[in-house]
Coordinates of N, CA and C and ligand atoms in Angstrom, one line a residue:
M1 N 29.6 10.0 -12.5 CA 28.5 11.2 -12.1 C 27.4 11.1 -11.4
E2 N 27.0 11.8 -10.2 CA 26.2 11.7 -9.5 C 24.6 11.3 -10.3
Q3 N 23.9 10.1 -9.6 CA 22.3 10.0 -10.1 C 21.5 10.0 -8.7
T4 N 20.1 10.3 -9.1 CA 19.2 10.2 -8.6 C 18.0 9.9 -8.9
F5 N 17.1 9.3 -8.3 CA 15.8 8.6 -8.7 C 14.7 9.6 -8.0
I6 N 14.0 10.1 -9.2 CA 13.0 11.3 -9.3 C 11.5 10.3 -9.4
M7 N 10.4 10.3 -8.8 CA 9.5 9.9 -9.5 C 8.2 11.3 -9.1
I8 N 7.5 11.3 -10.5 CA 6.1 12.0 -10.3 C 5.1 10.9 -10.1
K9 N 4.7 11.7 -8.7 CA 3.6 10.8 -8.0 C 2.4 10.9 -9.2
P10 N 1.5 9.9 -8.5 CA 0.0 9.9 -9.3 C -0.7 11.2 -9.7
D11 N -0.6 12.0 -8.6 CA -1.6 13.2 -8.8 C -0.6 14.1 -9.8
G12 N 0.8 13.7 -10.0 CA 1.6 14.6 -10.9 C 1.1 14.4 -12.3
V13 N 0.9 12.9 -12.3 CA 0.5 12.8 -13.7 C -0.8 13.0 -13.8
Q14 N -1.8 12.7 -13.2 CA -3.1 13.0 -13.4 C -3.4 14.7 -14.1
R15 N -2.5 15.5 -12.9 CA -2.6 16.6 -13.2 C -2.0 17.3 -14.3
G16 N -1.4 16.3 -15.3 CA -0.6 16.9 -16.6 C 0.4 17.8 -16.2
L17 N 1.1 17.7 -15.0 CA 2.4 18.3 -14.7 C 3.8 17.5 -15.3
V18 N 3.9 16.3 -16.0 CA 5.0 15.4 -16.4 C 6.0 16.6 -17.4
G19 N 5.6 17.0 -18.2 CA 6.2 17.7 -19.5 C 6.8 18.9 -18.2
E20 N 6.3 19.6 -17.5 CA 6.2 20.6 -16.9 C 7.6 20.1 -16.2
I21 N 7.6 19.0 -15.4 CA 8.6 18.9 -14.2 C 9.6 18.0 -15.1
I22 N 9.4 17.3 -15.9 CA 10.9 17.0 -17.1 C 11.5 18.2 -17.2
G23 N 10.7 19.2 -17.8 CA 11.3 20.3 -18.3 C 12.5 21.4 -17.2
R24 N 12.0 21.3 -15.9 CA 12.7 21.9 -15.1 C 14.1 21.1 -15.0
F25 N 13.8 19.9 -14.9 CA 15.3 19.1 -14.7 C 15.9 19.3 -16.0
E26 N 15.7 19.0 -17.2 CA 16.6 18.9 -18.6 C 17.1 20.6 -18.6
K27 N 16.0 21.7 -18.3 CA 16.6 23.0 -18.5 C 17.8 23.2 -17.4
K28 N 17.8 22.5 -16.3 CA 18.9 22.6 -15.3 C 20.5 22.3 -16.0
G29 N 19.9 21.4 -17.0 CA 21.3 20.8 -17.2 C 21.5 19.5 -17.5
F30 N 20.7 18.7 -16.2 CA 20.7 17.2 -15.8 C 20.4 16.1 -16.8
S31 N 20.7 15.4 -17.0 CA 20.7 14.4 -18.0 C 19.6 13.4 -17.4
L32 N 18.7 13.0 -18.6 CA 17.6 11.8 -17.9 C 18.8 10.5 -18.7
K33 N 18.6 9.8 -17.4 CA 18.9 8.2 -17.6 C 18.4 7.2 -17.7
G34 N 16.9 7.5 -17.1 CA 15.8 6.5 -17.0 C 14.6 7.0 -17.3
L35 N 13.6 6.1 -17.9 CA 11.9 6.7 -17.6 C 11.6 5.8 -18.0
K36 N 10.1 5.4 -17.1 CA 9.1 4.9 -17.0 C 8.0 5.1 -16.7
L37 N 6.8 5.1 -17.3 CA 5.3 4.9 -16.7 C 4.9 3.8 -16.5
I38 N 4.6 3.8 -14.7 CA 4.2 2.5 -14.1 C 3.2 2.6 -13.2
T39 N 2.4 1.5 -13.2 CA 1.5 1.7 -12.1 C 2.0 0.3 -10.9
V40 N 2.3 0.6 -9.9 CA 3.2 -0.1 -9.1 C 2.1 -0.8 -8.2
E41 N 2.4 -2.4 -7.7 CA 1.6 -3.1 -6.7 C 2.1 -2.6 -5.3
R42 N 1.1 -3.0 -4.1 CA 1.1 -2.4 -3.1 C 2.4 -2.8 -2.4
L43 N 3.0 -3.9 -2.8 CA 3.9 -4.8 -1.9 C 5.1 -3.9 -2.5
F44 N 5.3 -3.3 -3.8 CA 6.4 -2.6 -4.3 C 6.5 -1.3 -3.5
A45 N 4.9 -0.9 -3.8 CA 5.6 0.8 -3.0 C 5.9 0.8 -1.4
E46 N 5.3 -0.9 -0.8 CA 5.8 -0.6 0.5 C 7.3 -0.7 0.9
R47 N 7.7 -1.3 -0.4 CA 9.3 -1.6 -0.5 C 10.1 -0.2 -0.4
H48 N 9.4 0.4 -1.3 CA 10.0 1.9 -1.6 C 9.8 3.0 -0.6
Y49 N 8.7 2.6 0.4 CA 8.7 3.7 1.4 C 9.1 2.8 2.9
A50 N 9.8 1.8 2.6 CA 9.9 0.9 3.8 C 10.3 2.0 5.2
D51 N 11.4 2.7 4.9 CA 11.7 3.3 6.1 C 10.8 3.8 6.9
L52 N 9.6 4.0 6.0 CA 8.5 4.8 6.7 C 7.2 4.3 7.3
S53 N 7.5 2.5 7.3 CA 6.5 1.7 7.6 C 5.9 2.0 9.1
A54 N 6.6 2.9 9.7 CA 6.2 2.8 11.5 C 5.0 4.0 11.6
K55 N 5.0 4.7 10.4 CA 4.6 6.1 10.7 C 3.1 6.0 10.3
P56 N 2.2 7.0 11.0 CA 0.8 6.5 11.0 C 0.3 7.1 9.6
F57 N 1.0 7.7 8.6 CA 0.4 7.7 7.6 C 0.9 6.8 6.1
F58 N 1.8 5.6 7.0 CA 2.2 5.2 6.0 C 1.1 4.4 5.0
N59 N 0.0 3.6 5.7 CA -1.0 3.1 4.7 C -1.6 4.0 3.7
G60 N -1.9 5.4 4.2 CA -2.8 6.2 3.3 C -1.6 6.3 2.1
L61 N -0.4 6.5 2.3 CA 1.3 7.0 1.5 C 1.2 5.8 0.5
V62 N 0.8 4.6 0.8 CA 1.2 3.7 0.1 C -0.4 3.5 -1.1
E63 N -1.3 3.7 -0.3 CA -2.7 4.0 -1.2 C -2.7 5.0 -2.4
Y64 N -1.8 6.0 -2.2 CA -2.0 7.3 -2.7 C -1.0 6.5 -4.0
I65 N 0.3 6.1 -3.8 CA 1.3 5.8 -4.8 C 0.8 4.5 -5.5
I66 N -0.2 4.1 -5.2 CA -0.4 2.8 -5.9 C -2.0 3.4 -6.8
S67 N -2.7 4.5 -6.6 CA -3.7 5.0 -7.2 C -3.8 4.8 -8.5
G68 N -2.4 5.0 -9.5 CA -2.4 5.3 -10.7 C -1.0 5.6 -11.1
P69 N -0.5 5.9 -12.6 CA 0.6 5.5 -13.1 C 1.4 6.9 -12.6
V70 N 2.9 6.2 -12.2 CA 3.6 7.2 -12.0 C 4.8 7.2 -12.8
V71 N 5.4 8.7 -13.2 CA 6.7 8.5 -14.1 C 7.9 8.3 -13.2
A72 N 8.9 6.9 -13.3 CA 10.1 7.0 -12.9 C 11.2 7.2 -13.6
M73 N 12.0 8.4 -13.1 CA 13.0 8.5 -13.6 C 14.7 8.4 -13.1
V74 N 15.5 8.4 -13.7 CA 17.0 8.5 -13.6 C 17.6 9.8 -14.0
W75 N 17.8 10.8 -12.8 CA 18.5 11.9 -13.7 C 20.2 11.9 -12.9
E76 N 20.8 12.7 -13.8 CA 21.8 12.3 -13.8 C 22.9 13.8 -13.6
G77 N 23.7 14.4 -12.8 CA 24.4 15.7 -13.2 C 25.0 16.0 -11.5
K78 N 26.0 16.9 -11.5 CA 27.1 17.1 -10.4 C 26.1 17.5 -9.4
N79 N 26.2 17.0 -8.6 CA 25.2 17.3 -7.0 C 23.8 17.2 -7.6
V80 N 23.2 16.0 -8.4 CA 22.0 16.0 -8.7 C 21.1 15.4 -7.3
V81 N 21.3 14.6 -6.3 CA 20.5 14.1 -5.3 C 19.9 15.8 -4.5
T82 N 21.1 16.6 -3.8 CA 20.8 17.7 -3.5 C 20.1 18.6 -4.4
T83 N 20.4 19.1 -5.3 CA 20.1 20.4 -6.0 C 18.5 19.8 -6.7
G84 N 18.3 18.5 -6.8 CA 17.2 17.8 -7.1 C 16.2 18.1 -6.3
R85 N 16.5 17.8 -4.5 CA 15.9 18.1 -3.6 C 15.6 19.6 -3.5
K86 N 16.3 20.5 -3.7 CA 16.2 22.2 -3.9 C 15.1 22.1 -4.7
I87 N 15.0 21.6 -6.1 CA 14.2 21.8 -7.3 C 12.8 21.5 -7.0
I88 N 13.0 20.5 -6.2 CA 11.3 19.7 -5.9 C 10.9 20.6 -4.5
G89 N 11.6 21.1 -3.7 CA 11.2 21.9 -2.6 C 10.7 21.1 -1.3
A90 N 10.4 21.7 -0.1 CA 10.0 21.2 1.0 C 9.0 20.0 1.0
T91 N 8.9 19.2 2.0 CA 8.2 17.9 2.0 C 6.9 18.4 1.9
N92 N 6.6 19.2 2.9 CA 5.1 20.0 3.1 C 5.2 21.3 2.2
P93 N 3.9 21.3 1.4 CA 4.2 22.0 0.5 C 3.9 23.5 1.1
A94 N 3.3 23.3 2.3 CA 3.0 24.6 3.1 C 4.4 25.5 3.3
D95 N 5.3 24.8 2.9 CA 6.8 25.1 3.7 C 7.6 25.6 2.6
S96 N 7.2 24.9 0.9 CA 8.0 25.2 0.0 C 8.0 25.9 -0.5
A97 N 9.1 26.6 -1.2 CA 9.3 28.0 -1.4 C 8.7 28.3 -2.9
P98 N 8.2 29.4 -3.4 CA 7.9 29.4 -4.5 C 8.6 29.1 -5.5
G99 N 8.6 28.5 -6.6 CA 9.9 28.3 -7.4 C 10.1 26.9 -7.7
T100 N 9.9 26.7 -6.7 CA 10.2 25.0 -6.5 C 8.9 24.4 -6.9
I101 N 8.9 22.9 -7.0 CA 7.6 22.1 -8.0 C 6.8 22.0 -6.8
R102 N 7.1 21.7 -5.6 CA 5.9 21.5 -4.9 C 5.4 23.0 -4.3
G103 N 5.9 24.1 -4.5 CA 5.6 25.4 -4.0 C 4.9 26.0 -5.0
D104 N 5.2 26.0 -6.3 CA 4.3 26.5 -7.2 C 3.2 25.2 -7.3
Y105 N 3.1 24.3 -7.3 CA 1.9 23.1 -7.9 C 1.3 22.4 -6.9
A106 N 1.5 22.3 -5.4 CA 1.1 21.6 -4.3 C 0.5 22.1 -3.4
I107 N -0.5 21.6 -2.3 CA -0.9 22.6 -1.0 C -0.9 21.3 -0.1
D108 N -0.9 20.4 -0.5 CA -1.4 19.3 0.9 C 0.0 18.3 1.0
I109 N 0.5 18.0 1.9 CA 1.2 17.0 1.8 C 0.9 15.6 1.6
G110 N 0.0 15.1 1.6 CA -0.3 13.9 1.0 C -0.6 13.9 -0.3
R111 N -0.4 15.1 -1.0 CA -0.6 15.2 -2.5 C 0.4 16.2 -2.9
N112 N 1.9 15.7 -2.6 CA 2.4 16.8 -3.3 C 3.7 16.6 -4.4
V113 N 2.9 15.6 -5.2 CA 3.4 15.6 -6.9 C 4.7 14.9 -7.1
I114 N 5.4 14.8 -6.3 CA 6.8 14.2 -6.7 C 7.7 13.7 -5.4
H115 N 8.8 13.0 -5.6 CA 9.6 12.7 -4.6 C 10.9 12.7 -5.2
G116 N 11.9 12.5 -4.7 CA 13.3 12.8 -4.8 C 13.9 12.3 -3.8
S117 N 14.7 11.2 -3.9 CA 16.0 10.6 -3.3 C 17.0 11.7 -2.4
D118 N 16.7 11.0 -1.2 CA 17.1 12.2 0.0 C 19.0 12.1 0.4
S119 N 19.2 10.9 -0.7 CA 20.8 10.8 -0.2 C 21.4 10.1 -1.5
V120 N 22.4 9.8 -1.4 CA 23.2 9.1 -2.7 C 23.2 8.0 -2.5
E121 N 22.9 7.5 -1.1 CA 22.8 6.0 -0.8 C 21.1 5.8 -1.2
S122 N 20.4 6.4 -1.2 CA 19.3 6.1 -1.0 C 19.0 5.9 -2.3
A123 N 19.5 7.0 -3.1 CA 19.2 7.1 -4.8 C 19.9 5.4 -5.2
R124 N 20.8 5.1 -5.0 CA 21.4 3.9 -5.3 C 20.3 2.9 -5.1
K125 N 19.7 2.4 -4.0 CA 18.9 1.7 -3.2 C 17.7 1.9 -4.4
E126 N 17.2 3.2 -4.6 CA 15.9 3.5 -5.2 C 16.2 3.0 -7.1
I127 N 17.0 3.5 -7.5 CA 17.4 3.1 -8.8 C 17.5 1.7 -9.1
A128 N 17.9 0.8 -7.9 CA 18.3 -0.6 -8.1 C 17.0 -1.2 -8.3
L129 N 16.1 -0.4 -6.9 CA 14.7 -1.2 -6.9 C 13.8 -0.8 -8.2
W130 N 13.7 0.3 -9.1 CA 12.8 0.7 -10.1 C 13.6 0.4 -11.5
F131 N 14.6 0.5 -11.4 CA 15.5 -0.1 -12.4 C 16.4 -0.9 -12.7
P132 N 16.0 -2.2 -12.4 CA 16.5 -3.4 -12.1 C 17.3 -3.6 -13.6
E133 N 16.9 -3.2 -14.6 CA 17.7 -3.3 -15.9 C 18.9 -2.7 -15.9
G134 N 19.3 -1.4 -15.0 CA 20.0 -0.4 -14.9 C 20.0 0.7 -15.9
P135 N 20.1 2.2 -15.7 CA 20.1 3.1 -16.4 C 20.2 3.4 -17.8
V136 N 19.9 4.2 -18.7 CA 20.3 4.0 -19.9 C 21.3 4.6 -20.3
S137 N 22.9 4.2 -20.6 CA 24.2 5.0 -21.2 C 24.0 5.4 -21.8
W138 N 24.3 6.9 -21.8 CA 24.4 7.8 -23.4 C 24.9 9.0 -22.7
S139 N 25.6 9.7 -23.5 CA 26.4 11.2 -23.0 C 25.7 12.1 -23.9
S140 N 25.5 13.4 -23.3 CA 25.0 14.4 -23.5 C 25.9 15.2 -24.4
S141 N 25.7 15.7 -25.9 CA 26.8 16.8 -26.5 C 26.4 17.9 -26.1
L142 N 25.8 18.3 -25.2 CA 25.9 19.5 -24.3 C 26.8 19.7 -23.1
H143 N 27.3 18.5 -22.9 CA 28.4 18.5 -21.5 C 29.0 19.6 -21.7
P144 N 30.0 19.8 -22.6 CA 31.2 20.9 -22.3 C 30.6 22.1 -22.1
W145 N 29.0 22.5 -22.6 CA 28.5 23.5 -22.4 C 27.8 24.1 -21.0
I146 N 27.8 22.8 -20.3 CA 27.1 22.9 -18.7 C 28.2 22.7 -17.8
Y147 N 29.4 22.4 -18.3 CA 30.2 21.7 -17.3 C 31.4 22.5 -17.6
E148 N 32.2 23.0 -16.8 CA 33.4 23.3 -16.9 C 34.5 22.6 -17.6
Ligands
ATP201 N1 2.7 14.0 7.8 C1 2.5 13.4 6.7 N2 1.0 12.9 6.4 C2 1.0 12.3 5.1 N3 1.6 12.0 4.3 C3 3.1 12.1 4.7 C4 3.2 13.1 5.7 N4 4.8 13.0 5.8 C5 5.0 12.9 4.9 N5 4.2 12.2 3.9 C6 4.4 11.6 3.0 O1 5.2 10.9 2.6 C7 5.9 11.2 1.7 C8 7.8 10.5 2.2 O2 7.6 11.4 3.4 P1 9.5 11.7 3.6 O3 9.5 12.2 4.9 O4 10.4 10.8 3.1 O5 9.7 13.0 2.7 P2 10.4 13.6 1.5 O6 11.9 12.7 1.5 O7 10.4 14.9 1.3 O8 9.4 12.8 0.3 P3 9.5 11.8 -1.0 O9 10.4 10.4 -0.2 O10 8.5 11.4 -1.5 O11 10.3 12.8 -1.7 C9 6.0 12.6 1.3 O12 6.8 13.0 0.2 C10 4.2 12.8 1.2 O13 3.9 12.1 0.2

């Protein structure tokens, strides 16, 4: 089953959106396979966003991610990478549809509350970086009520 890496950024934690965000993924039917509240070091944030290191906003992005604790999660389910990005909404909250997390809770691209892996390959790398111990292995008893 597919897995994705989801991170509630420091603004999402400070604004008390953790329960709301976890609830949206849970209610959809996805399974939580990893969860930690963690404040990361600069080098770690730079590794996570290494692909964006040439961007003009890179330093500000790293400052933002290390500014407070984040909630790092692994979610599992059919098409969870693509569907997770839909639940999150467009990168710039000005373009995020109402009903998405960013559409409902964010205004500025530099404070967009949440990160989600953009591909199965990125998810694999990000889960390995944030959960070197590996996700938690368990099966939801709701599986037959969610999947045909
Ligand atoms: N123009 C910008 N100005 C400031 N911050 C930006 C800008 N563009 C992107 N960012 C920040 O960098 C993050 C990563 O950008 P990316 O283009 O990978 O978007 P994303 O994949 O939707 O976001 P994320 O990786 O956080 O899920 C964005 O979520 C946002 O916080």
